[in-house]
Short mmCIF file of C-alpha atoms and ligand atoms in Angstrom, two decimals:
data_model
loop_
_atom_site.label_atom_id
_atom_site.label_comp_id
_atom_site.label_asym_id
_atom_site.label_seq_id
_atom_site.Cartn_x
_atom_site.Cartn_y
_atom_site.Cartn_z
CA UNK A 1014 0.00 0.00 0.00
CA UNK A 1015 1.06 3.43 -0.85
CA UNK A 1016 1.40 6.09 1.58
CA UNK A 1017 -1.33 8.25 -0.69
CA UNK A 1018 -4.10 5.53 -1.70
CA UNK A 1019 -7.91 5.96 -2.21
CA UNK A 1020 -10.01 4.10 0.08
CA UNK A 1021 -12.70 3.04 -1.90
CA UNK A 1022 -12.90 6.56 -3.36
CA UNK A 1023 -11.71 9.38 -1.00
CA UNK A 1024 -7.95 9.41 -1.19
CA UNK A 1025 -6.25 9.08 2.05
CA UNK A 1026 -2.47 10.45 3.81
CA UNK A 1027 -1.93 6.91 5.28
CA UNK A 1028 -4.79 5.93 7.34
CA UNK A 1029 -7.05 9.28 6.93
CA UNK A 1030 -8.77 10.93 3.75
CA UNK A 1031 -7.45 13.95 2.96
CA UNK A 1032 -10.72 15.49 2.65
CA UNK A 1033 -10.58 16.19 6.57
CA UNK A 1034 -6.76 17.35 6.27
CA UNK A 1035 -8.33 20.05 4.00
CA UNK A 1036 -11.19 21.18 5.86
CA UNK A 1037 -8.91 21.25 9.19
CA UNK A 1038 -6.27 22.85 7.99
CA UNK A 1039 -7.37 24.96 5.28
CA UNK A 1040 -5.91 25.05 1.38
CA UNK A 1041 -3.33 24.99 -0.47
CA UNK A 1042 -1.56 22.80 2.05
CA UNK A 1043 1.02 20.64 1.63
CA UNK A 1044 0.55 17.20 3.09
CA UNK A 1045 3.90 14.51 3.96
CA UNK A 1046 3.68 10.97 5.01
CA UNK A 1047 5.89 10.00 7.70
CA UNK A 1048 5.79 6.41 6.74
CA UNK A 1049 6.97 7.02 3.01
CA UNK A 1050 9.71 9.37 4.33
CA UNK A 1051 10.96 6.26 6.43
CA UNK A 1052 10.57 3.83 4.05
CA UNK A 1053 12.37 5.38 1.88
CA UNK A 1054 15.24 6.14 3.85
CA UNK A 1055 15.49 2.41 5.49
CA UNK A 1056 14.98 1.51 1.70
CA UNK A 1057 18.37 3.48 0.39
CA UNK A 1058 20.48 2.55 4.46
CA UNK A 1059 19.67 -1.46 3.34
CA UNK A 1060 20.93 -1.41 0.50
CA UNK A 1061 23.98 0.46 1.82
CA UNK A 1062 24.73 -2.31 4.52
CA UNK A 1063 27.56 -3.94 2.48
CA UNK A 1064 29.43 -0.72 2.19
CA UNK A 1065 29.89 1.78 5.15
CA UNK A 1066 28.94 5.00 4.65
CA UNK A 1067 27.02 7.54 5.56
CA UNK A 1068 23.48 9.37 4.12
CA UNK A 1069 23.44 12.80 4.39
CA UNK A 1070 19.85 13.87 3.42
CA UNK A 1071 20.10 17.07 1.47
CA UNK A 1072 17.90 19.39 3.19
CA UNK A 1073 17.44 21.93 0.28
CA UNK A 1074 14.85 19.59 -0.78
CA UNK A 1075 12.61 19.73 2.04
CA UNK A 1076 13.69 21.87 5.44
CA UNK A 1077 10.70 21.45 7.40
CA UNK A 1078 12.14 20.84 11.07
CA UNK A 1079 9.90 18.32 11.79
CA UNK A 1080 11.82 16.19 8.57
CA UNK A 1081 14.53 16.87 9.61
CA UNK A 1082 14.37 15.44 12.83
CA UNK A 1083 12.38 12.49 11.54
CA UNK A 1084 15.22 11.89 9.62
CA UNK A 1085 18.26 12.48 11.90
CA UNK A 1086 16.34 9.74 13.82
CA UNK A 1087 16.29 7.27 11.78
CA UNK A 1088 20.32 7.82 11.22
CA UNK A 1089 21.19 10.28 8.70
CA UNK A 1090 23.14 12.97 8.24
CA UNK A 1091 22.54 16.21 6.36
CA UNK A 1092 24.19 17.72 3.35
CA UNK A 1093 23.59 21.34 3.50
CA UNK A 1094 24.17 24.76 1.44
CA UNK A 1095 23.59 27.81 3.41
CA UNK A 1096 24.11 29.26 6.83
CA UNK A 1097 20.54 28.93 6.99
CA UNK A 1098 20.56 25.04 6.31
CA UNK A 1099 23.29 24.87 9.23
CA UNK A 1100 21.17 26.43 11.76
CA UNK A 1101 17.97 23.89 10.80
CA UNK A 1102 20.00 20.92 11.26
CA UNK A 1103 21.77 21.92 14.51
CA UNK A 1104 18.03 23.00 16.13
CA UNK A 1105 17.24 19.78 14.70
CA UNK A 1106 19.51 17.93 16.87
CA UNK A 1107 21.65 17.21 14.05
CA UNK A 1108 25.03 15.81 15.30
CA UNK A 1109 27.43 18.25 13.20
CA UNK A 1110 30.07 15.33 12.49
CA UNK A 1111 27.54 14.17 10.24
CA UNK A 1112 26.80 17.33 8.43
CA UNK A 1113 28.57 18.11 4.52
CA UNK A 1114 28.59 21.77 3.96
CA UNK A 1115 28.41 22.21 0.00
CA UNK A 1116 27.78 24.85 -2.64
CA UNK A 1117 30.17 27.37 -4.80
CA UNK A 1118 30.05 30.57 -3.01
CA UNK A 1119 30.09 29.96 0.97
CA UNK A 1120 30.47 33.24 3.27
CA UNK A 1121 33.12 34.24 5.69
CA UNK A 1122 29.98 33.71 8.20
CA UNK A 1123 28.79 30.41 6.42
CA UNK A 1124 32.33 29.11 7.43
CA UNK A 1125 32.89 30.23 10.30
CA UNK A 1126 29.71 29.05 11.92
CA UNK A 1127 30.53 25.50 10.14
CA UNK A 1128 33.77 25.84 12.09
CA UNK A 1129 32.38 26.39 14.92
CA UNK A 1130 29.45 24.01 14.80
CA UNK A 1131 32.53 21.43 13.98
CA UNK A 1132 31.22 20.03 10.74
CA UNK A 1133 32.57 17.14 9.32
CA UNK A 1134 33.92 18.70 6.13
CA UNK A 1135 33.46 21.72 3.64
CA UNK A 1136 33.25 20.78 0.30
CA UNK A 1137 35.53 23.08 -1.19
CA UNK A 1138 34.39 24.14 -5.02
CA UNK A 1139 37.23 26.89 -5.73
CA UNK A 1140 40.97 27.61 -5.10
CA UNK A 1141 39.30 31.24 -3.20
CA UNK A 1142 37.26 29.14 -1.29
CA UNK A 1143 40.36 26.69 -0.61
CA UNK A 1144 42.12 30.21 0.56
CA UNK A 1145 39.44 32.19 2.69
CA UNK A 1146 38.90 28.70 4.30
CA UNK A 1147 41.80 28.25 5.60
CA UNK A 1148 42.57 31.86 7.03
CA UNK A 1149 39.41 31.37 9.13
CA UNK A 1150 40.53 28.15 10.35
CA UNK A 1151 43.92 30.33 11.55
CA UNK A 1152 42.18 32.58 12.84
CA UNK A 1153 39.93 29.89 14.92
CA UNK A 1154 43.29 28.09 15.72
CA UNK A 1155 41.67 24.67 14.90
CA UNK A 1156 42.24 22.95 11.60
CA UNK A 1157 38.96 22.92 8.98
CA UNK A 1158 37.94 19.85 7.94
CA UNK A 1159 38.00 19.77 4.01
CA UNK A 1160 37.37 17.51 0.86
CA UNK A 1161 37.50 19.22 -3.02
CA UNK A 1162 34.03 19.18 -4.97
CA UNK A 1163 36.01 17.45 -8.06
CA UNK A 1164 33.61 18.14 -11.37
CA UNK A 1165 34.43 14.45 -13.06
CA UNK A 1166 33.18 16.37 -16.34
CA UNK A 1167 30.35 13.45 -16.82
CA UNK A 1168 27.12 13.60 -18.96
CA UNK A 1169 24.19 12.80 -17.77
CA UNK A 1170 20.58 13.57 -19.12
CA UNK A 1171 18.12 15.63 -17.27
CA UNK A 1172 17.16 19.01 -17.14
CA UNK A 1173 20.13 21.95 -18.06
CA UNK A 1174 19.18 23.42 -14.91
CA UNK A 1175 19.78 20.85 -12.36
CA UNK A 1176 22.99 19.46 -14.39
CA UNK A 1177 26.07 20.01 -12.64
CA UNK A 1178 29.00 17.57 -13.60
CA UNK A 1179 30.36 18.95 -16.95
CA UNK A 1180 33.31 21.60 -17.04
CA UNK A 1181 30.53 24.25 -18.77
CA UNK A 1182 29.08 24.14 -14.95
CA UNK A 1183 29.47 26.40 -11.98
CA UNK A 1184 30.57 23.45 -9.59
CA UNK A 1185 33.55 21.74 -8.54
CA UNK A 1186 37.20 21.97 -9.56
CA UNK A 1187 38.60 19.87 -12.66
CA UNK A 1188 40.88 16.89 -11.53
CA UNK A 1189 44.16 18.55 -12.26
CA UNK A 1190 43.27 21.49 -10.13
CA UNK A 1191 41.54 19.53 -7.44
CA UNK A 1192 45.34 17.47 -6.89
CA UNK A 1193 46.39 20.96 -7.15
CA UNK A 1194 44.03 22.46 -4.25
CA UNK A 1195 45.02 19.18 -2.56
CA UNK A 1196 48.13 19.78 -2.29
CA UNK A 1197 47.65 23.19 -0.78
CA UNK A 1198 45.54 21.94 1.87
CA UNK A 1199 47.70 18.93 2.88
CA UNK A 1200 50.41 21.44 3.34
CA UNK A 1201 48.88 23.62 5.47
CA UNK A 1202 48.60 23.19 8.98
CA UNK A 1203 45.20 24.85 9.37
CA UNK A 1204 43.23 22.31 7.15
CA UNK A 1205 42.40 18.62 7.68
CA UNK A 1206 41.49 16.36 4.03
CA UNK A 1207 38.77 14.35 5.05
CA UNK A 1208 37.11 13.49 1.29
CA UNK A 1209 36.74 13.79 -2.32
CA UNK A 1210 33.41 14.61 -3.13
CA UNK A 1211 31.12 15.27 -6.40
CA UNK A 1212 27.62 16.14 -7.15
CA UNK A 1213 26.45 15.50 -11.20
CA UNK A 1214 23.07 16.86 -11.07
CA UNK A 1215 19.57 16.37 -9.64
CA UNK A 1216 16.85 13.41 -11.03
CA UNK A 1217 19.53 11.14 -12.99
CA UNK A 1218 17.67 8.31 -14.14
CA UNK A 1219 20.93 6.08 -15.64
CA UNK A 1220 23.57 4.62 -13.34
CA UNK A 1221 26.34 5.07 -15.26
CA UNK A 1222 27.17 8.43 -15.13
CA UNK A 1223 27.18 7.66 -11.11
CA UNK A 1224 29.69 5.30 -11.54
CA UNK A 1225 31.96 7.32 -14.00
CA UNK A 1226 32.04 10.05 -11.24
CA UNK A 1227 32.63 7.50 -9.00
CA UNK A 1228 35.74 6.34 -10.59
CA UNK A 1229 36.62 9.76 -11.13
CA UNK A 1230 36.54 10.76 -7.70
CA UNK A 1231 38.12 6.93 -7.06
CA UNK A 1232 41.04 8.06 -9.16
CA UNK A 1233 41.60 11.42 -7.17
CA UNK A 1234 41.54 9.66 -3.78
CA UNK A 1235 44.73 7.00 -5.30
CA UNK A 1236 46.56 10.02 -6.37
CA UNK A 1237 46.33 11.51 -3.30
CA UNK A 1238 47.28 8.32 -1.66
CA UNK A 1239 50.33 7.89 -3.48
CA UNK A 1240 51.08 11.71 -2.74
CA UNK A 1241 51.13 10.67 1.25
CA UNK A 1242 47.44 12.11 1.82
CA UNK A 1243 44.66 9.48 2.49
CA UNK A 1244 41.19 10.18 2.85
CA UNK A 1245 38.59 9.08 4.55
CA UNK A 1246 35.36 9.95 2.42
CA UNK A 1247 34.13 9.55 -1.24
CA UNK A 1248 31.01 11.71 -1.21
CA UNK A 1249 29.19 11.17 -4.39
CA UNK A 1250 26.26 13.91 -3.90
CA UNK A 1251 22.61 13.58 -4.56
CA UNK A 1252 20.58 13.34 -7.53
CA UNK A 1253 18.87 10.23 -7.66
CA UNK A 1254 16.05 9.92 -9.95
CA UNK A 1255 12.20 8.95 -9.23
CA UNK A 1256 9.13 8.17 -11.00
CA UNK A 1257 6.96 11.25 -11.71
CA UNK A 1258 4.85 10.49 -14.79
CA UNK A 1259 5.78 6.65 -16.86
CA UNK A 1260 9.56 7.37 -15.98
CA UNK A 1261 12.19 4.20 -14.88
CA UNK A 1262 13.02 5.27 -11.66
CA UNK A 1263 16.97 5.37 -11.35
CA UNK A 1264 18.10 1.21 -10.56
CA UNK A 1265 19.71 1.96 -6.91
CA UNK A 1266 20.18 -1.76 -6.76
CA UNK A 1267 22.37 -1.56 -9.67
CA UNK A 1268 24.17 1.78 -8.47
CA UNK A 1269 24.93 -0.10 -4.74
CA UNK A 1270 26.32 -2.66 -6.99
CA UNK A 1271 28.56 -1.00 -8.86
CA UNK A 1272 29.89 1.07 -5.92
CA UNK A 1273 30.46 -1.65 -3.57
CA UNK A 1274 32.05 -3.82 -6.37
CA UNK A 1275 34.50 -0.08 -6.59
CA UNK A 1276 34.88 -0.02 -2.63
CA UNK A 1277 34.92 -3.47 -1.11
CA UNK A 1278 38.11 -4.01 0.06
CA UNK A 1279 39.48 -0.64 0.06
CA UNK A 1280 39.01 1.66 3.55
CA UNK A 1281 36.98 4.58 2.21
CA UNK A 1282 33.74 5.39 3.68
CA UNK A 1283 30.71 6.56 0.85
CA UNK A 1284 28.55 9.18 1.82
CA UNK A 1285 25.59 9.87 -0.74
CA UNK A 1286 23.20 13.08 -0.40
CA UNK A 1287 20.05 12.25 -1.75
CA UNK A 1288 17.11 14.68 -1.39
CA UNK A 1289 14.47 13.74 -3.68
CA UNK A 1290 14.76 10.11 -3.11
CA UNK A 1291 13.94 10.51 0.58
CA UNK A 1292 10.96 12.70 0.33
CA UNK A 1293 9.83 13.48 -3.10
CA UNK A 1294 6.57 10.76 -3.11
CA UNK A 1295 6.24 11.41 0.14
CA UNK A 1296 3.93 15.08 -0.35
CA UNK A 1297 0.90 16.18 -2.26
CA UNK A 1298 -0.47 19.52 -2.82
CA UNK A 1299 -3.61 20.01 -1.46
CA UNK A 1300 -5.50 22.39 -3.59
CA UNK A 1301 -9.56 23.04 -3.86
CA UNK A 1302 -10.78 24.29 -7.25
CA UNK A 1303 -12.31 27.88 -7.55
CA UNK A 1304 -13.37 28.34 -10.75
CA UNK A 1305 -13.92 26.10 -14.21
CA UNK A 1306 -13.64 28.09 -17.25
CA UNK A 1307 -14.00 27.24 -20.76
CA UNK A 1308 -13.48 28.55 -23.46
CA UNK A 1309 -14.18 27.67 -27.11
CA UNK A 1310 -10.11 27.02 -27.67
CA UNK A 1311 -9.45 25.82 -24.09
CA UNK A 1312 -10.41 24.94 -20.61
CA UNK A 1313 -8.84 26.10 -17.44
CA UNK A 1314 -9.19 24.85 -14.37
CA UNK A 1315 -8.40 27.66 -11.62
CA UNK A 1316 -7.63 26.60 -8.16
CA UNK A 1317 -5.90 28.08 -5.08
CA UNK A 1318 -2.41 27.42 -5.61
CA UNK A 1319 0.14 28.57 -7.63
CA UNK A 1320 3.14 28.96 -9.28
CA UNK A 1321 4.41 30.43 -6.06
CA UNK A 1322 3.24 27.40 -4.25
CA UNK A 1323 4.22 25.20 -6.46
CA UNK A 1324 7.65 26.31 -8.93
CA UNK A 1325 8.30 23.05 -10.65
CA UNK A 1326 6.40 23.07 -13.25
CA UNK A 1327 6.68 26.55 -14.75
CA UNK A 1328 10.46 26.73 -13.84
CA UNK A 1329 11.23 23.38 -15.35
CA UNK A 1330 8.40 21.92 -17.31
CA UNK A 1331 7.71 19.51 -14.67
CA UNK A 1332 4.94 16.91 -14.62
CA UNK A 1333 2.87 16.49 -11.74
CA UNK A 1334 0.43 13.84 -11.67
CA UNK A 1335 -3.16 16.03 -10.36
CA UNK A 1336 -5.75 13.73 -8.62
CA UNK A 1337 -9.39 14.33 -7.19
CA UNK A 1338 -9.24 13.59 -3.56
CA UNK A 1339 -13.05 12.20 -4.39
CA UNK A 1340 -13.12 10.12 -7.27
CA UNK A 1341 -16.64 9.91 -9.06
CA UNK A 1342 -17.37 8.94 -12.76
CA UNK A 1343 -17.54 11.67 -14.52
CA UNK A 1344 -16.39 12.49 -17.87
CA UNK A 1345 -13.23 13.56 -18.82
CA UNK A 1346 -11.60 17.48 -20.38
CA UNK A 1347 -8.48 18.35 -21.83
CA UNK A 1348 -7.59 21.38 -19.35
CA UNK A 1349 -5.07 23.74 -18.11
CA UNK A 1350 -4.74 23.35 -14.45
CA UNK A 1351 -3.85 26.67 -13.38
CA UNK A 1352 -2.94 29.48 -10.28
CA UNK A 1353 -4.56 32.50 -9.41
CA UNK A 1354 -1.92 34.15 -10.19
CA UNK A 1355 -1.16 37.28 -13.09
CA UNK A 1356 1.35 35.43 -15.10
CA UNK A 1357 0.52 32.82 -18.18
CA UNK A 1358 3.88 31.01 -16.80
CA UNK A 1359 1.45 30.15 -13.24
CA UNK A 1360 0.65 26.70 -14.60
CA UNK A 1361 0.74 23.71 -12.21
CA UNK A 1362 -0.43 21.49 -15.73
CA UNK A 1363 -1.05 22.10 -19.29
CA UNK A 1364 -2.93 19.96 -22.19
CA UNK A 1365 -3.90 17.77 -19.32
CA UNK A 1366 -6.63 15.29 -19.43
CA UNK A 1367 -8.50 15.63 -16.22
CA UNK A 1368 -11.84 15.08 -15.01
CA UNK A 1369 -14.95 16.99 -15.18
CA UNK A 1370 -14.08 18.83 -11.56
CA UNK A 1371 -16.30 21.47 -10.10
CA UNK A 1372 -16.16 24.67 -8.10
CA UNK A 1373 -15.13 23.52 -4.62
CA UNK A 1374 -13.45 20.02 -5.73
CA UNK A 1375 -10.45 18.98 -4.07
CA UNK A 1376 -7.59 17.74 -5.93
CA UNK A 1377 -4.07 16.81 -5.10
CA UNK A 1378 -0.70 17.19 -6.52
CA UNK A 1379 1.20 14.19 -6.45
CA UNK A 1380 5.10 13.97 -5.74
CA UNK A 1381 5.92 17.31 -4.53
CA UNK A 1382 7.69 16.40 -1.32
CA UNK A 1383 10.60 17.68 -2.24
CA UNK A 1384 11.41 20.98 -4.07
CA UNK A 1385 7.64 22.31 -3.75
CA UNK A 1386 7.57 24.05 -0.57
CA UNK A 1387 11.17 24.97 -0.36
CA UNK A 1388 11.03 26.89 -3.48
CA UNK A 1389 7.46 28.98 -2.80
CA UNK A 1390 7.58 32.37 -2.92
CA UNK A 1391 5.15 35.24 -1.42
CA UNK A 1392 4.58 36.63 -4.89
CA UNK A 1393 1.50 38.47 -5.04
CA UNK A 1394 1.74 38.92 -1.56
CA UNK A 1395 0.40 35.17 -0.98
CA UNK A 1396 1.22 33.61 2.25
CA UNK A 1397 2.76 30.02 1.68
CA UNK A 1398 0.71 27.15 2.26
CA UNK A 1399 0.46 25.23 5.94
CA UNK A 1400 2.64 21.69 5.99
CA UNK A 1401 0.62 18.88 7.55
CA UNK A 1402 2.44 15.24 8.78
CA UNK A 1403 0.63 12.32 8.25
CA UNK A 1404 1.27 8.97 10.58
CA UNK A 1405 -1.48 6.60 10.15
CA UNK A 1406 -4.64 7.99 11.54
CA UNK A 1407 -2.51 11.03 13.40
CA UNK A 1408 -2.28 14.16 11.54
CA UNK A 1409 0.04 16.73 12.98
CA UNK A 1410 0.76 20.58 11.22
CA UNK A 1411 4.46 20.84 11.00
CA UNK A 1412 4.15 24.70 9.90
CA UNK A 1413 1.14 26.97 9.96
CA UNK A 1414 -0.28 28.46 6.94
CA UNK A 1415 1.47 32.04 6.50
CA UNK A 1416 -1.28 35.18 7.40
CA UNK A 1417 -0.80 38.19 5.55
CA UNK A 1418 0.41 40.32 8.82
CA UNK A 1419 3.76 37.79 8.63
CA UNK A 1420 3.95 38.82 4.68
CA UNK A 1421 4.46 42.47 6.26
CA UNK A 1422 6.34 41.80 9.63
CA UNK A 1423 9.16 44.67 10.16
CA UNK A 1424 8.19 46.38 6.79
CA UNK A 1425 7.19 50.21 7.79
CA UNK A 1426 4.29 51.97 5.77
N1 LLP B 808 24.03 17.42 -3.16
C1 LLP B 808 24.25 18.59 -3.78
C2 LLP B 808 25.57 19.21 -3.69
C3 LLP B 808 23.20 19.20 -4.50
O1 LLP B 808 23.43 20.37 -5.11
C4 LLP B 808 21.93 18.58 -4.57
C5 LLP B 808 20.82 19.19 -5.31
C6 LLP B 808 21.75 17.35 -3.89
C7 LLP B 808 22.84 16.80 -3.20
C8 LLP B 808 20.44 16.63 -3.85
O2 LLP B 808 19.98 16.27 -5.09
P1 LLP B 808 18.69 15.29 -5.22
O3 LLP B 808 19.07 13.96 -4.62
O4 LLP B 808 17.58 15.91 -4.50
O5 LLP B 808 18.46 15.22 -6.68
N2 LLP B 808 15.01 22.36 -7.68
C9 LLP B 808 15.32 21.27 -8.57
C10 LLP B 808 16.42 20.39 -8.02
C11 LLP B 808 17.68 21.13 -7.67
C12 LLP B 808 18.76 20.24 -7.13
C13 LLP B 808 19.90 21.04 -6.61
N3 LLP B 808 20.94 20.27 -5.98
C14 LLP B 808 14.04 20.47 -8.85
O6 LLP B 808 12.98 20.86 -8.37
O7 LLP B 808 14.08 19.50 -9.60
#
């Protein structure tokens, strides 16, 4: 059984319909299943028993607190990208010797809070960062703990956006200047190498361009042996691809594999960062219909969220599967599924078959646990939904709905 399920007709969050989520808690609301986040976790750590390592959930994809803390409990650690990120995890109860610190352009007060939380490693993406780095770890008097973000210059199909393992991208270092930064750090008696670690891009679908960075990063971490420095960690990011529409999810059998056929019998320790794979079918949108228009070209379906709730699928052409949350026959329309927003780009579906829905009908948005809520706005001045956790019949609001005073707090008139 699937976390979100109709029973017979009235599609349920675990145990309860989601009709009563809606009328408790209001719409649009965002609505994650605390079994499917677990399962899904426990799913990836099993397969991960052969080789030791570590998950560090990447919280950009979903920072609610509550998630976080479901997730540090069931083991893992957290890969995070801001300052911001770093102060979620720690009042999360994260224990900072599990938490990656990534992304290209890190503050002086992004570090030095990572240095003081004691972080297990930065992963360094520049010879600037490499230098600012380590003259706040002087100035702290206690080594930083570092590995290079090597870019293994790897192909791999998805959108340009969320691609990040060629040389035309923003990230990492090339090999010869990661040996390079290397050998900087191992010098220096205010930095600790800990790791190589890489990141190719978000919802990969094809293990091999996981294993090419893998032996990329592999490759670095023998060179740097035979130079006198061993590490510790191979960190080979996130981006592990899921079903949304009729897609193959990515074979993480196969990937497990492959790594542990790279790593058994040598002493590193793999961490992964998946984000998506963790949490992504483990929302839905909740969103009630306001209006049904038609037109003699098209039909739109207007309902209460938006674009701003919802970035996906105007920022990257995303499908979302959209569901009534009480299924009756009815015939079927070829609609646009849209916000109330004043942009033609606030789509949440386009040229989608859909069923005859009325004013008032509820529908959900399926597979939007990760990257939906992190990424809505206040355009329009629109408060951002409420976040609801479902655990069998329990249903418990992890953040309330935004009111418009909060969209003006310490603004003056
Ligand atoms: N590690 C690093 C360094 C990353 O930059 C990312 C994602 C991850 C791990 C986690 O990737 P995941 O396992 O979730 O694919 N907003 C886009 C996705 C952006 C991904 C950015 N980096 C979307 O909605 O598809």
């Amino acid at each position: 059984m699937t976390a979100f399920h109709y029973h017979p007709d009235q599609l349920c969050g675990e145990d309860g319909p989601l009709t009563s989520v809606a009328e408790r808690f209001g719409t649009p609301t965002y609505v994650y299943s605390r079994g499917a986040i677990l399962a899904n976790y426990r799913r990836l750590a099993s397969g991960l028993t052969e080789i030791p390592g570590l998950i560090c959930y990447s919280v950009k994809a979903n920072s609610n607190l509550r998630i976080l803390s479901l997730l540090r409990e069931a083991g893992a650690g957290f890969d995070i990208v801001s300052g911001g990120e770093l102060a979620r995890v720690l009042r999360a109860g994260a224990d900072p010797e599990r938490v990656v610190f990534s992304g290209v352009g890190k503050t002086v007060a992004e570090m030095d809070a990572g240095l003081a939380a004691g972080i297990l490693m930065f992963n360094v993406e520049s010879a600037g960062e490499l230098e600012l780095l380590e003259a706040r770890a002087r100035a702290r008097g206690k080594p930083a703990p570092v590995s290079v973000r090597v870019n293994p210059d790897v192909v791999a199909a998805t959108h340009p956006y969320v691609s990040t393992g060629q040389i035309i991208h923003k990230f990492g270092v090339p090999t010869d200047e990661a040996l390079e930064l290397y050998r900087r750090a191992a010098q220096s008696k205010h930095m600790s190498v800990r790791g190589v670690a890489c990141h190719i891009g978000s919802q990969i679908l094809e293990v091999e361009p996981f294993l090419k960075a893998m032996d990329e990063i592999l490759s670095v971490a023998e060179a740097l042996r035979t130079m006198g420095t061993d590490v510790e960690f191979l960190d080979l990011g996130g981006g592990y691809g899921i079903r949304y529409a009729d897609e193959q999810p990515l074979a993480m059998e196969r990937l497990m594999y492959g790594l542990a056929a790279r790593l058994r019998g040598t002493t590193y320790r793999l961490i992964i960062e998946p984000g998506r794979t963790l949490v992504g079918d483990a929302g839905v949108l909740l969103t009630r219909v306001l209006y049904v228009k038609q037109s003699q070209q098209k039909n739109f379906i207007v309902v209460d969220a938006g674009m701003n709730d919802l970035m996906r699928p105007t920022l990257y052409g995303s499908y979302h599967e959209i569901v009534p949350v009480e299924q009756r026959p009815t015939e079927k329309l070829t609609a646009d599924v849209v916000g109330p927003l004043c942009e033609t780009g606030d789509f949440l579906a386009q040229d989608r078959e859909m069923p005859d829905v009325r004013a008032g009908d509820l529908l959900a948005i399926l597979t939007v646990g990760a990257y939906g809520y992190v990424l809505a706005s206040n355009y329009n001045p629109r408060p951002r939904p409420a976040e609801v956790l479902v655990d069998g019949h329990e249903v418990e609001l992890i953040r309330p709905r935004e009111r418009v005073e909060d969209l003006m707090a310490g603004e003056v008139p």
